[in-house]
Every structure is written in structure tokens, then in C-alpha cells.
Short mmCIF file of C-alpha atoms and ligand atoms in Angstrom, two decimals:
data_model
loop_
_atom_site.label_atom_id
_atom_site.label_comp_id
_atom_site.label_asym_id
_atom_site.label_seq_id
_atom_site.Cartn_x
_atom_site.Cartn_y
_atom_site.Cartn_z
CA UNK B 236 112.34 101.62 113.12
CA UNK B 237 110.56 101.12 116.50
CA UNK B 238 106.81 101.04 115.65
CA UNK B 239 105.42 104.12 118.12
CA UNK B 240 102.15 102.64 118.39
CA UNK B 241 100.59 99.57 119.63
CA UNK B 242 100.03 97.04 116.69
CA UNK B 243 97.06 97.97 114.39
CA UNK B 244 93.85 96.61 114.81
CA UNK B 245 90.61 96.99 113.51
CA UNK B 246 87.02 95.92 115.58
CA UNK B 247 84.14 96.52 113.17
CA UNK B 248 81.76 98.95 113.19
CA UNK B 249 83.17 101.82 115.66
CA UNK B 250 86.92 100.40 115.69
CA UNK B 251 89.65 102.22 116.38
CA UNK B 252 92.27 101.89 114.24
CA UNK B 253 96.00 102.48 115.34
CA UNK B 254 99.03 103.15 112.86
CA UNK B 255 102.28 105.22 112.69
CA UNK B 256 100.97 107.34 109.81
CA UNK B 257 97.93 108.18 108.05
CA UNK B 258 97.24 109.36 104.56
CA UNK B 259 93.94 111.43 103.32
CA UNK B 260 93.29 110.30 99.57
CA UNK B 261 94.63 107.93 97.20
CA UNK B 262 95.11 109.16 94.54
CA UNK B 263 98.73 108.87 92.69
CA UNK B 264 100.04 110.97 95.56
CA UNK B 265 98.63 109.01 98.76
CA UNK B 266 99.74 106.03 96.85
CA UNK B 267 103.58 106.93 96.52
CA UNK B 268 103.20 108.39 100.28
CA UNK B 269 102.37 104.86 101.10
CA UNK B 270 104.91 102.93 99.12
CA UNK B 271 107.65 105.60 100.76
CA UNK B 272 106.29 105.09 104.29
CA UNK B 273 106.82 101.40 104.05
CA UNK B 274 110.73 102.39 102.71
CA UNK B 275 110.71 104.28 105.91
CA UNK B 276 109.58 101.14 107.80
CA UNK B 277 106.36 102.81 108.86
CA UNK B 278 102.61 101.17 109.71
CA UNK B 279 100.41 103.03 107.25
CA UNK B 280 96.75 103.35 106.89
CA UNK B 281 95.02 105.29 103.30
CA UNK B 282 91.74 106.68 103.29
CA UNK B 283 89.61 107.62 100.51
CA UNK B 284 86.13 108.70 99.88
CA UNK B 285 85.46 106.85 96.73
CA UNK B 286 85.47 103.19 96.32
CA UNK B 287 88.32 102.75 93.83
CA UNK B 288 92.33 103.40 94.38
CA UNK B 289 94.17 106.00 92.33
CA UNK B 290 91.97 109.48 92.96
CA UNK B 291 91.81 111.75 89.96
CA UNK B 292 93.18 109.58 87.40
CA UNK B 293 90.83 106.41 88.33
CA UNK B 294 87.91 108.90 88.39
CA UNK B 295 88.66 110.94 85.20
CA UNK B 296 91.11 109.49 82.57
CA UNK B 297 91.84 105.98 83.02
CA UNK B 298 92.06 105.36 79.51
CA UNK B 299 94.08 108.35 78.78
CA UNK B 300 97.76 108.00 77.93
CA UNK B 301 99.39 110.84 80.48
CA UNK B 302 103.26 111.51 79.01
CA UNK B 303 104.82 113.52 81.78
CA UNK B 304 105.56 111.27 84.25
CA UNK B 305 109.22 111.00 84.99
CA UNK B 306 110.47 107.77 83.44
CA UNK B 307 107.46 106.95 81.68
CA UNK B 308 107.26 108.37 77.77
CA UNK B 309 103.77 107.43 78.01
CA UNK B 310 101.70 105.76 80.37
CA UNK B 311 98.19 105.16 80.39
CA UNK B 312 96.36 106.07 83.46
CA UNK B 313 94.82 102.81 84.50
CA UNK B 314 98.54 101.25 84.13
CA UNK B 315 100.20 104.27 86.56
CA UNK B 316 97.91 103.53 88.74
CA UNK B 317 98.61 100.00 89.03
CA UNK B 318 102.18 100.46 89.07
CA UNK B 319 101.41 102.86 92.18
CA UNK B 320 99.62 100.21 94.25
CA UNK B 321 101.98 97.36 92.96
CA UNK B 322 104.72 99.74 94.39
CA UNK B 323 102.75 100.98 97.91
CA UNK B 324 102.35 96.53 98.09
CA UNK B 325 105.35 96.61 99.58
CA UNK B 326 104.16 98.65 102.83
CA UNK B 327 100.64 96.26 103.27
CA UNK B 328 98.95 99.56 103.69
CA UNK B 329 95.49 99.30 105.43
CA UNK B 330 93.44 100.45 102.66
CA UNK B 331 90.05 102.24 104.26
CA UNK B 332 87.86 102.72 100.90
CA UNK B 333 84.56 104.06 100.24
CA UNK B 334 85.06 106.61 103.81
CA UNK B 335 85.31 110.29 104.14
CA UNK B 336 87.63 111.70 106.55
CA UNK B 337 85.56 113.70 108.55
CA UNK B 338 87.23 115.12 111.88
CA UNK B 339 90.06 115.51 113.52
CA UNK B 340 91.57 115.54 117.17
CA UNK B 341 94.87 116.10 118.20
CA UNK B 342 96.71 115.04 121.35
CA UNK B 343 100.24 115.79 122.54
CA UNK B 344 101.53 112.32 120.95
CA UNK B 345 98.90 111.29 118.07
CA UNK B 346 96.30 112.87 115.75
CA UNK B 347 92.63 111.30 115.75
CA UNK B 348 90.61 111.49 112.23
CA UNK B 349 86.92 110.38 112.48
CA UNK B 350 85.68 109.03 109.18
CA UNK B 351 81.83 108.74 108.43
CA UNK B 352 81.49 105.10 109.02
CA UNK B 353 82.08 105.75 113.04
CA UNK B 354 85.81 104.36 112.50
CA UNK B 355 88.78 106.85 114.41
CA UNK B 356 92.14 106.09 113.56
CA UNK B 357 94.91 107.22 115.54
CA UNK B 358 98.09 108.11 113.96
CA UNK B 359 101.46 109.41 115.04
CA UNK B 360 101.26 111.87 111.76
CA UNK B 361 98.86 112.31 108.76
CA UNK B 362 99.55 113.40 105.40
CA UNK B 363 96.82 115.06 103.73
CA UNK B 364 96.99 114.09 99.48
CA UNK B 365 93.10 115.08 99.36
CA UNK B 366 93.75 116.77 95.77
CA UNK B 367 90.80 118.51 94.58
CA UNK B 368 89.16 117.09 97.82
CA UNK B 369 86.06 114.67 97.76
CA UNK B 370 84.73 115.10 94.33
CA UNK B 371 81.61 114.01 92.82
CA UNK B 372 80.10 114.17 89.07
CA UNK B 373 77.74 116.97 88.11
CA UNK B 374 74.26 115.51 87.70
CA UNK B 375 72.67 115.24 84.37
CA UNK B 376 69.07 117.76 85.09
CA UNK B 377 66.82 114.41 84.22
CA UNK B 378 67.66 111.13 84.62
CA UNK B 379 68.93 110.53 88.23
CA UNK B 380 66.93 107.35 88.49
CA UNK B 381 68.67 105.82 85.38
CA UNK B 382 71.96 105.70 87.24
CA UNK B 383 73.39 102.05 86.90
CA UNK B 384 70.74 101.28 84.18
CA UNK B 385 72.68 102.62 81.50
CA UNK B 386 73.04 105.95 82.87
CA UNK B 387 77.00 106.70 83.69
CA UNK B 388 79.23 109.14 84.96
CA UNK B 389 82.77 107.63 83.57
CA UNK B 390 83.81 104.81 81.19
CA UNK B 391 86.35 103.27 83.34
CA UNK B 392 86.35 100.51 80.62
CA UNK B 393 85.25 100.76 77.05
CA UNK B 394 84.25 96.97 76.79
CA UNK B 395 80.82 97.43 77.93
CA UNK B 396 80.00 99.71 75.08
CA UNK B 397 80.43 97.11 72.09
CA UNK B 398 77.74 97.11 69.74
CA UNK B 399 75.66 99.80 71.52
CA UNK B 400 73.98 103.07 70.76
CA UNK B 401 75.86 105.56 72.58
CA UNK B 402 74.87 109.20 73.74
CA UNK B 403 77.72 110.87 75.49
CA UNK B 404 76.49 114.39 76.60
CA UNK B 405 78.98 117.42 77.80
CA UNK B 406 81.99 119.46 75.88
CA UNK B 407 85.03 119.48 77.93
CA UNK B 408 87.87 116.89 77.90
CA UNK B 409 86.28 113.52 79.00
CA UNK B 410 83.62 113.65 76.97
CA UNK B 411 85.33 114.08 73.16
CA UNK B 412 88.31 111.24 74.81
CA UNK B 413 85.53 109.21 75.13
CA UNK B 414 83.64 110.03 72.05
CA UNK B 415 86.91 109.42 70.52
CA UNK B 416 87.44 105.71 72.14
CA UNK B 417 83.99 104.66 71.65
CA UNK B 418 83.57 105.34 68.34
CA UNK B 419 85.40 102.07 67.14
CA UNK B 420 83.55 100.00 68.94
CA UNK B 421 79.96 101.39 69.57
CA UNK B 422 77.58 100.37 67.36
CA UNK B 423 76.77 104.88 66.83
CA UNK B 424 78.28 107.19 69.20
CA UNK B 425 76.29 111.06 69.55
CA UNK B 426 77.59 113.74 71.45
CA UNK B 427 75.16 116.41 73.04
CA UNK B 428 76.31 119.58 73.99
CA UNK B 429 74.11 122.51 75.35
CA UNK B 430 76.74 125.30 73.58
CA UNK B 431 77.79 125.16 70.57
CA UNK B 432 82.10 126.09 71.87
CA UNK B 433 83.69 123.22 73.31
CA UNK B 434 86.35 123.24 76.05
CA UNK B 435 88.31 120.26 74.70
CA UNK B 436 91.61 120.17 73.52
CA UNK B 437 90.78 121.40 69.71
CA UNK B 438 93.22 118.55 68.34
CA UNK B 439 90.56 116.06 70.15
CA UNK B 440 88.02 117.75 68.53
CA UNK B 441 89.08 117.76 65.15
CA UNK B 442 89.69 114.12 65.41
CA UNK B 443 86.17 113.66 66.72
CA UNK B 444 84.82 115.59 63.71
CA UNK B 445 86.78 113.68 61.37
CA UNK B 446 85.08 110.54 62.82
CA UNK B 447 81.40 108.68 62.48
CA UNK B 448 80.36 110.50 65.66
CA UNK B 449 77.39 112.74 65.51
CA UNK B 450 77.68 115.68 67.27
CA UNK B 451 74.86 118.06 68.36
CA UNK B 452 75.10 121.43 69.67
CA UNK B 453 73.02 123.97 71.47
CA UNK B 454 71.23 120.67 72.12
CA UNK B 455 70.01 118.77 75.94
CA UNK B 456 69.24 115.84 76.74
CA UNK B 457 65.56 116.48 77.82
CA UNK B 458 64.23 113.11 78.72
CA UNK B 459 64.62 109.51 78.79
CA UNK B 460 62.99 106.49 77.63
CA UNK B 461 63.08 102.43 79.05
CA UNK B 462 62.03 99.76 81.23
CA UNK B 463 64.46 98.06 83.33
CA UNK B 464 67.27 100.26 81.39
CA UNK B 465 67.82 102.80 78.52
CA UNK B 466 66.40 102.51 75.66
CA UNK B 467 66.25 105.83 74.04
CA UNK B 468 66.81 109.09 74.82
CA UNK B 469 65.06 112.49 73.95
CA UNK B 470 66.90 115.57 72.85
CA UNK B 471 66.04 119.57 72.50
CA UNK B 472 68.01 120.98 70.14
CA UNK B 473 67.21 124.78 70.58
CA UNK B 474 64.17 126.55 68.55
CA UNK B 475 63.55 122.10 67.58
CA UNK B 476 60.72 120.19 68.61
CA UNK B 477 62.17 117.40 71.21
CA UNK B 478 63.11 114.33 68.90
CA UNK B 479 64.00 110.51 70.16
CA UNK B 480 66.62 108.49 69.34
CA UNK B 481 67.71 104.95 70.41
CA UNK B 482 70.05 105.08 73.25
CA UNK B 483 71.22 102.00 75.21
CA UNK B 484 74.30 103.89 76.99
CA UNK B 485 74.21 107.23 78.21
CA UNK B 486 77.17 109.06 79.79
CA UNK B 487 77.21 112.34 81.17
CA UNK B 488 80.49 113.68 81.20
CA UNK B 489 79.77 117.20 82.95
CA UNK B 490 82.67 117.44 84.96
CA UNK B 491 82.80 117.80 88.80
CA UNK B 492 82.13 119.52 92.27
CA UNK B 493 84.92 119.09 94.29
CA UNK B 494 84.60 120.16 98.14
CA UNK B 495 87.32 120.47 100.36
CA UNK B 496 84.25 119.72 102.37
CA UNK B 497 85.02 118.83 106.31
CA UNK B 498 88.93 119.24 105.94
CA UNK B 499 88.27 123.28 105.95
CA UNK B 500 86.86 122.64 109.68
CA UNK B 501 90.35 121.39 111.09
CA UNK B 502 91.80 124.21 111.26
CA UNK B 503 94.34 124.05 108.69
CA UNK B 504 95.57 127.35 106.91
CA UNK B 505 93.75 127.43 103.78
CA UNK B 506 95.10 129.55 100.67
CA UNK B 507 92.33 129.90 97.85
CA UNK B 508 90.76 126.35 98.75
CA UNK B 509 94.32 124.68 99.06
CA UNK B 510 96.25 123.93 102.14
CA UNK B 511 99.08 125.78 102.58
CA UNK B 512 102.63 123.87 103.46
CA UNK B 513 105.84 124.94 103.64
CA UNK B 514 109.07 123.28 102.19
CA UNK B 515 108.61 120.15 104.40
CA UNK B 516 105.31 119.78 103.41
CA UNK B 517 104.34 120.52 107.09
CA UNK B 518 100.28 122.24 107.33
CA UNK B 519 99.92 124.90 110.47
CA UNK B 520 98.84 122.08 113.19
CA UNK B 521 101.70 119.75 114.56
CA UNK B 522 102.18 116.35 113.09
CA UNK B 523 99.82 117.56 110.40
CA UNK B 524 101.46 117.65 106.63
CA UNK B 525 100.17 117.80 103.15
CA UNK B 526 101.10 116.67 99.41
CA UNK B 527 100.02 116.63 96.02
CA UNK B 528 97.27 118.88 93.99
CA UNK B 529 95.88 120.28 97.70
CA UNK B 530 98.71 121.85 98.63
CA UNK B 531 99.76 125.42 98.56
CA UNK B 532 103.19 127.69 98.14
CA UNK B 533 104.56 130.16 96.17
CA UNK B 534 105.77 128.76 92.85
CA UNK B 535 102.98 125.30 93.29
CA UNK B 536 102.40 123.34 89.95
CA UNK B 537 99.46 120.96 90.44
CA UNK B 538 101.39 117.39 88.37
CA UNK B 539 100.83 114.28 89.21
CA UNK B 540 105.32 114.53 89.17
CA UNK B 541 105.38 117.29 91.92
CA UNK B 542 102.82 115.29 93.88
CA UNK B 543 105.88 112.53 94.09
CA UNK B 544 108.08 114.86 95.43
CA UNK B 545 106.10 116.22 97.67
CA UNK B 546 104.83 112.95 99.05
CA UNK B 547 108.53 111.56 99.69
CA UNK B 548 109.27 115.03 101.36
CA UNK B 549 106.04 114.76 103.93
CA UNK B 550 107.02 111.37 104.59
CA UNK B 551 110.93 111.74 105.76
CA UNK B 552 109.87 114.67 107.47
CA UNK B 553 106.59 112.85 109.37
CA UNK B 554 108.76 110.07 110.18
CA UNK B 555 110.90 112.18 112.34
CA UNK B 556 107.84 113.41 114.07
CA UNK B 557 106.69 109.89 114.96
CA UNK B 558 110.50 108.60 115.71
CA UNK B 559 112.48 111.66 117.00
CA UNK B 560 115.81 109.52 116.54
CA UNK B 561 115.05 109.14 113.04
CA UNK B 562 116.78 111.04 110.15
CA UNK B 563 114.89 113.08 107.55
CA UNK B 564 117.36 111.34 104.46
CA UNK B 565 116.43 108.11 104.52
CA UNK B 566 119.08 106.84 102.36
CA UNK B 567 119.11 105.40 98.56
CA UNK B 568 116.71 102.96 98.15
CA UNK B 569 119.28 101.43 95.87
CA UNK B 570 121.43 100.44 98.61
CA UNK B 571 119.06 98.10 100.02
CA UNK B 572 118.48 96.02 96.78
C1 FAD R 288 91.37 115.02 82.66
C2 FAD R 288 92.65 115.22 83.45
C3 FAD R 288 93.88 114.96 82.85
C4 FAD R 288 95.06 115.15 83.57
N1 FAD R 288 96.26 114.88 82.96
C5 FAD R 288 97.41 115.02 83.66
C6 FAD R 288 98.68 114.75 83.04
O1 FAD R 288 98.77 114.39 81.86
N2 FAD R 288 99.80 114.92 83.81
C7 FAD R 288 99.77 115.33 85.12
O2 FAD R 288 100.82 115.43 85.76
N3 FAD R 288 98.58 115.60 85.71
C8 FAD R 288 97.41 115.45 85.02
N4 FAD R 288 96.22 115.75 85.63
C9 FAD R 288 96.24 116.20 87.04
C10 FAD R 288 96.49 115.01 87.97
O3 FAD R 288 95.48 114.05 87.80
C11 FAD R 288 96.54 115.50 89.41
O4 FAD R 288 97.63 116.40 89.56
C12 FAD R 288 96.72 114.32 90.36
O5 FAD R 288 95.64 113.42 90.27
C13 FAD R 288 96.82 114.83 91.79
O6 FAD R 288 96.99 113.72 92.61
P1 FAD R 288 96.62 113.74 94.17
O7 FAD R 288 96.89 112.37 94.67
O8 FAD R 288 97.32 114.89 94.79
O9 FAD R 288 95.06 114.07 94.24
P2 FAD R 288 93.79 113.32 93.60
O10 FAD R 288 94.15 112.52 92.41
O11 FAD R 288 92.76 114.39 93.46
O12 FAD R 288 93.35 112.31 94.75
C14 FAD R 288 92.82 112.80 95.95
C15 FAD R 288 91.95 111.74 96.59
O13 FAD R 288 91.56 112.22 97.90
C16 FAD R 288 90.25 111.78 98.17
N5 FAD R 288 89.65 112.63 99.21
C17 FAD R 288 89.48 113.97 99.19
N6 FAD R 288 88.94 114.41 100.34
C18 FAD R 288 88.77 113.30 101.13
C19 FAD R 288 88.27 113.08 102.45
N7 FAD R 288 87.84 114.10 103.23
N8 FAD R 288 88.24 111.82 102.92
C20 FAD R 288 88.67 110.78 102.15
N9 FAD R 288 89.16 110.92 100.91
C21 FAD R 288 89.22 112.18 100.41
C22 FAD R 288 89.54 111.90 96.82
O14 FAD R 288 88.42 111.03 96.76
C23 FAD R 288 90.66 111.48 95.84
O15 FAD R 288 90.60 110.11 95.51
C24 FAD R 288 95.03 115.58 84.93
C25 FAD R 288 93.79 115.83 85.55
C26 FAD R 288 92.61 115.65 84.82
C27 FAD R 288 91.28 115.91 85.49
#
């Protein structure tokens, strides 16, 4: 395909940035949108607030094994992930990490997004895959200064937790997986939760309770003890005296506050803090489209499978925007090999 726009280039601090077609997050959606756009013989440029490919899954369950992705009878996150950027390889995306997408400009031929490094790129179409939009973890009440010295927010690898005294604190999902992986190899593993009802899948749960892993209820995490790192940690259980125990790893695992954040100031039609598309994945503003968990329609099921659809479908359909001689089917990528 003719490339619409000059040849991309990048100038430091400040640059612009020129491509055929942006993507907002990349996360297993923005990742697929990138492998398709190089099928479609398109420049592409992914952005993404956090420093680490692969959105969601990166942030939350790397370890997990997910089972319902087409093709895949089980795949663990980390590996999908991999697979996805392997795959999107084959486009040399320009990968813009670590930046939030903050504005955006349109002209009659090209939409401008400012991120929050001073960087504009121009694009002849964007594809929004934003998800849950820029998320961050829920602070644990104390501790903020422990952060990095043994203080964590997720275990995206179990390896530094051999041999250690472990104190994983929350009752949801992440927090019993991890109890759950960690046990093996931790030298103890506690879990602190401030109810005494857990939001955790209950089979997770029993398996935890089955296991070494102490578990403490109705119980916070009211101070924290070390020099240059962790050492111990202190912990309320209610109508208790406060009572320390040795603690060299500390995880919070209190979930998330995602924000849709600046994206809600573009203008886009926004449906219950999702952006609503219609069966081309196209948003309300031209040469705007959308895919994955943040978009919106009658009948939407937030998979990481729907996202795929979705992100081949905003694709063929932006690629017509930025070459009107181009067709929407882009033929079987099966022909080519
Ligand atoms: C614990 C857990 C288990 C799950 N298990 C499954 C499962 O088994 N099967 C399944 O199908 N689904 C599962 N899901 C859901 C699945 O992870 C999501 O459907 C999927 O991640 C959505 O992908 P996405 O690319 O649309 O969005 P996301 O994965 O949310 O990625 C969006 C990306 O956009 C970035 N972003 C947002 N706003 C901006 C901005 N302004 N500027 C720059 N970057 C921005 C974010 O940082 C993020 O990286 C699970 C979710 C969780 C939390």
C-alpha cells in the first residue's frame, strides 16, 4: 500500500512522530491491532502508559494459565503475551512505553495525540485498545516509602520470593493466585485480609486453605519495620493488640483504579465509562476507532477473544480511511505464506 505519510521519524524530546496508524494501549488487543496493521502493510506506532507490553494481563495475571483463547487449551499469560509481540514483530511497530496519551487534534487528513512526555504523533487513523484505561494499584494505607524495598504491587515473577518470609495482603483474585504460587517456594507465606469474606474464586481458596499458608482475617497491615528494606511487618487483627512478624516481601494485592482519565476530554461518545463503536469499530469523531475491553455496543463481552476480533475489524476498516483505494477484506493471510 502507498504509505500516506511522510516516513516516520522521531527528534527527542518534543518530536513529532509521523505514522499511518496509531494504537492507544497494548495490551493483548493493541498488540494484535499491530501485528494486523503490518498484514495490511501499514506504519504503526503503540502507546502505553505503563512501562511493560501486554496491558491487563502483564499487569495482573502473568502467571495465570487463561484457557479461552481460541486455539490455545491453555496458555499462560506471560506466554500470550509473548506470542502477541512475537506476532506484531512482523509490523516493527514503534513501541512508545512508559507515556500517557493525553490530547488529541484532528485535521481534515490526520489525527494529532499529545502524550505527556511533549511527543505528538500524527496519524492517518488511531485505534483506541485503552481497556480499563490507565490503571494503577490501590495503595497499601502505610508503607508508600517501602515501594521497591520489598514493598510490591504484582509478582510478575515468583523467583524473587525463594526462601523468603512472605506477607501478601488483600482477598480478591491476585492475591490467593499468588498465595497459591508462593507457597512452594517461600520460605512462609501469610495472607492479611481486613474482612473476613473473600472475593476469590472459592476453588482458589480452598486450595489455599488446604496449604501451609497462614491466613488472617479482619486483620491490617498497620505498620512496617526495616532499614534499607523489609524486615518485618506489624499487623492489627481486630479487638488484638498490634503483633510483629518477620516479613522480607510484602505484596499488596488490592486491586486497581482505572481512569479513563484524559480520553473522556476528546470528545468521544462515552457509554457507562466505555467508548461506544459501532460494527466497524468506528468511535463518533472521523478516523477515530476503538477495540477491545473499552469499547461499547449492545451485546459487548469484555474477552481478551472479542478484543481480536475487534482489533482486525478497526484495522481493515482504518486502513480504508488512510488509503481510500484500499479494500476493507484484506484477503487470507494464508495466501501469502
Ligand atoms: C485477573 C484477571 C483475569 C482475567 N482472565 C481472563 C481470561 O481468562 N480470559 C479472558 O478472555 N479475559 C480475561 N481477563 C480480561 C482480559 O485481561 C481483558 O479482556 C483484556 O486484557 C483486554 O485487553 P485490552 O487490550 O482491550 O485492554 P488492556 O489489557 O486493559 O490494555 C489496555 C492498555 O491501555 C493502556 N492505556 C490506557 N489508557 C491509556 C492512555 N491514555 N495512554 C496510554 N496508554 C493507555 C493501559 O496502560 C493498558 O496497558 C482477565 C482480567 C483479569 C483482571
Amino acid at each position: 500500500m502507498r504509505p500516506s505519510l511522510p516516513p516516520m521519524t522521531e527528534r527527542g524530546a518534543d518530536a513529532t512522530l509521523e505514522t499511518d496508524l496509531l494504537i492507544i494501549g497494548a495490551g493483548p488487543t493493541g498488540l494484535y491491532a499491530a501485528y494486523y496493521a503490518g498484514f495490511r502493510g501499514l506504519r504503526v506506532a503503540l502507546v502505553d502508559s505503563l512501562p511493560e507490553l501486554g496491558g491487563q494481563i502483564t499487569a495482573m495475571y502473568p502467571e495465570k494459565a487463561i484457557l479461552d483463547v481460541a486455539g490455545f487449551p491453555s496458555v499462560k499469560g506471560r506466554d500470550l503475551v509473548a506470542g502477541l509481540v512475537d506476532q506484531a514483530a512482523a509490523a516493527d511497530p514503534a513501541y512508545l512505553l512508559g507515556r500517557t496519551a493525553l490530547s488529541l487534534t484532528q485535521t481534515p487528513d490526520a489525527v494529532v495525540v499529545g502524550l505527556d512526555d511533549g511527543t505528538s504523533v500524527r496519524a492517518g487513523a488511531m485505534i483506541i485498545t485503552a481497556g480499563i484505561g490507565k490503571f494503577s494499584p490501590r495503595p497499601l494505607p502505610v508503607g508508600k516509602e517501602w515501594i521497591g524495598r520489598g514493598l510490591e504491587f504484582f509478582v510478575p515473577s515468583f523467583e524473587p520470593y525463594v526462601g523468603k518470609e512472605v506477607v501478601i495482603v488483600g482477598g480478591g483474585d491476585s492475591a490467593f493466585d499468588w498465595a497459591m504460587h508462593l507457597e512452594p517456594i517461600a520460605k512462609f507465606v501469610t495472607l492479611v485480609h481486613r474482612r473476613d469474606a473473600f472475593r476469590a474464586h472459592q476453588r482458589t481458596v480452598h486450595m489455599v486453605r488446604a496449604s501451609s499458608v497462614r491466613i488472617l482475617t479482619k486483620a491490617q497491615i498497620t505498620g512496617i519495620v526495616g532499614d534499607s528494606s523489609i524486615e518485618a511487618v506489624e499487623v492489627t487483627v481486630d479487638g488484638q493488640p498490634p503483633a510483629t512478624m518477620p516479613c522480607q516481601a510484602l505484596v499488596a494485592a488490592l486491586g486497581f483504579i482505572a481512569d479513563l482519565g484524559p480520553l473522556q476530554q476528546w470528545g468521544l461518545d462515552v457509554a457507562k465509562r466505555h467508548v461506544v463503536v459501532d460494527s466497524s469499530m468506528r468511535t463518533n469523531l472521523s478516523r477515530v476507532f476503538a477495540a477491545g475491553d473499552i469499547t461499547e455496543y449492545p451485546g459487548k463481552v469484555r474477552l481478551i477473544a472479542v478484543g481480536f476480533g475487534e482489533a482486525a475489524t478497526a484495522v481493515n476498516n482504518a486502513a480504508v480511511v488512510i488509503d481510500p483505494a484500499a479494500h476493507i477484506f484484506p484477503g487470507h493471510s494464508s495466501e501469502g505464506s
